[in-house]
Amino acid sequence: MEDNRRHPTCHTGIPMAVLPILVYPDPRLQTVAKPVTAVDARVRQLVADMRETMYESQGIGLAATQVNVHERVIVIDVSEKRDSPITLINPEIVWASDERRSGEEGCLSVPGIYDGVERSVAVKVRALDENGQEHTLEAQDLLAICIQHEMDHLQGKVFVEYLSLFKRTRIKTKLMKAQRETVRA
Ligand code: NI
């Protein structure tokens, strides 16, 4: 998910790289991610790179799908200070509130586009962290929305797919035109 708040760099001790982010309607964003089989050094490096990419892009969440790695890995930081990263590996929603609300969302893969999506206001998610430890996290409001948004990415779903065909077509046209202009520039 995208956010406009400023961020400091994160410090995990692992050298990090900023990864290129796929832009909608890139068909690779529709790939369904596979579960991580072992939380090893390779996965920890992916997490570190995704975190750096998220902070550098001023995002509040990033799914591995968006950096063209099709494994169930998500990084999130919804804190004001950008100093509270959360890692969700093989996340499963174990409970979602019946209460749903529409909130405005953005996405690093859909730059400059914001629109309303209805989501559960609270969720419980079970996942592994980057040390392979299992946790159950209770989330509400922005964090709950962010978790649902990023988990959609792992299923190959981008938030604009909740919007009307008319809006989606307009967004596709706009982003494809922007990419052609970038290539020319
Ligand atoms: Ni997104």
mmCIF file of C-alpha atoms in Angstrom, residues 23 172-185:
data_model
loop_
_atom_site.group_PDB
_atom_site.id
_atom_site.type_symbol
_atom_site.label_atom_id
_atom_site.label_comp_id
_atom_site.label_asym_id
_atom_site.label_seq_id
_atom_site.Cartn_x
_atom_site.Cartn_y
_atom_site.Cartn_z
ATOM 1 C CA VAL A 23 3.298 -1.688 -12.235
ATOM 2 C CA LYS A 172 -5.058 0.865 -17.154
ATOM 3 C CA THR A 173 -5.010 3.372 -19.992
ATOM 4 C CA LYS A 174 -3.493 6.066 -17.801
ATOM 5 C CA LEU A 175 -0.742 3.839 -16.377
ATOM 6 C CA MET A 176 0.142 2.301 -19.755
ATOM 7 C CA LYS A 177 0.451 5.776 -21.242
ATOM 8 C CA ALA A 178 2.641 6.890 -18.309
ATOM 9 C CA GLN A 179 4.925 3.875 -18.825
ATOM 10 C CA ARG A 180 5.274 4.550 -22.549
ATOM 11 C CA GLU A 181 6.282 8.116 -21.706
ATOM 12 C CA THR A 182 8.824 6.863 -19.156
ATOM 13 C CA VAL A 183 10.371 4.556 -21.736
ATOM 14 C CA ARG A 184 10.628 7.421 -24.216
ATOM 15 C CA ALA A 185 12.114 9.844 -21.677
#
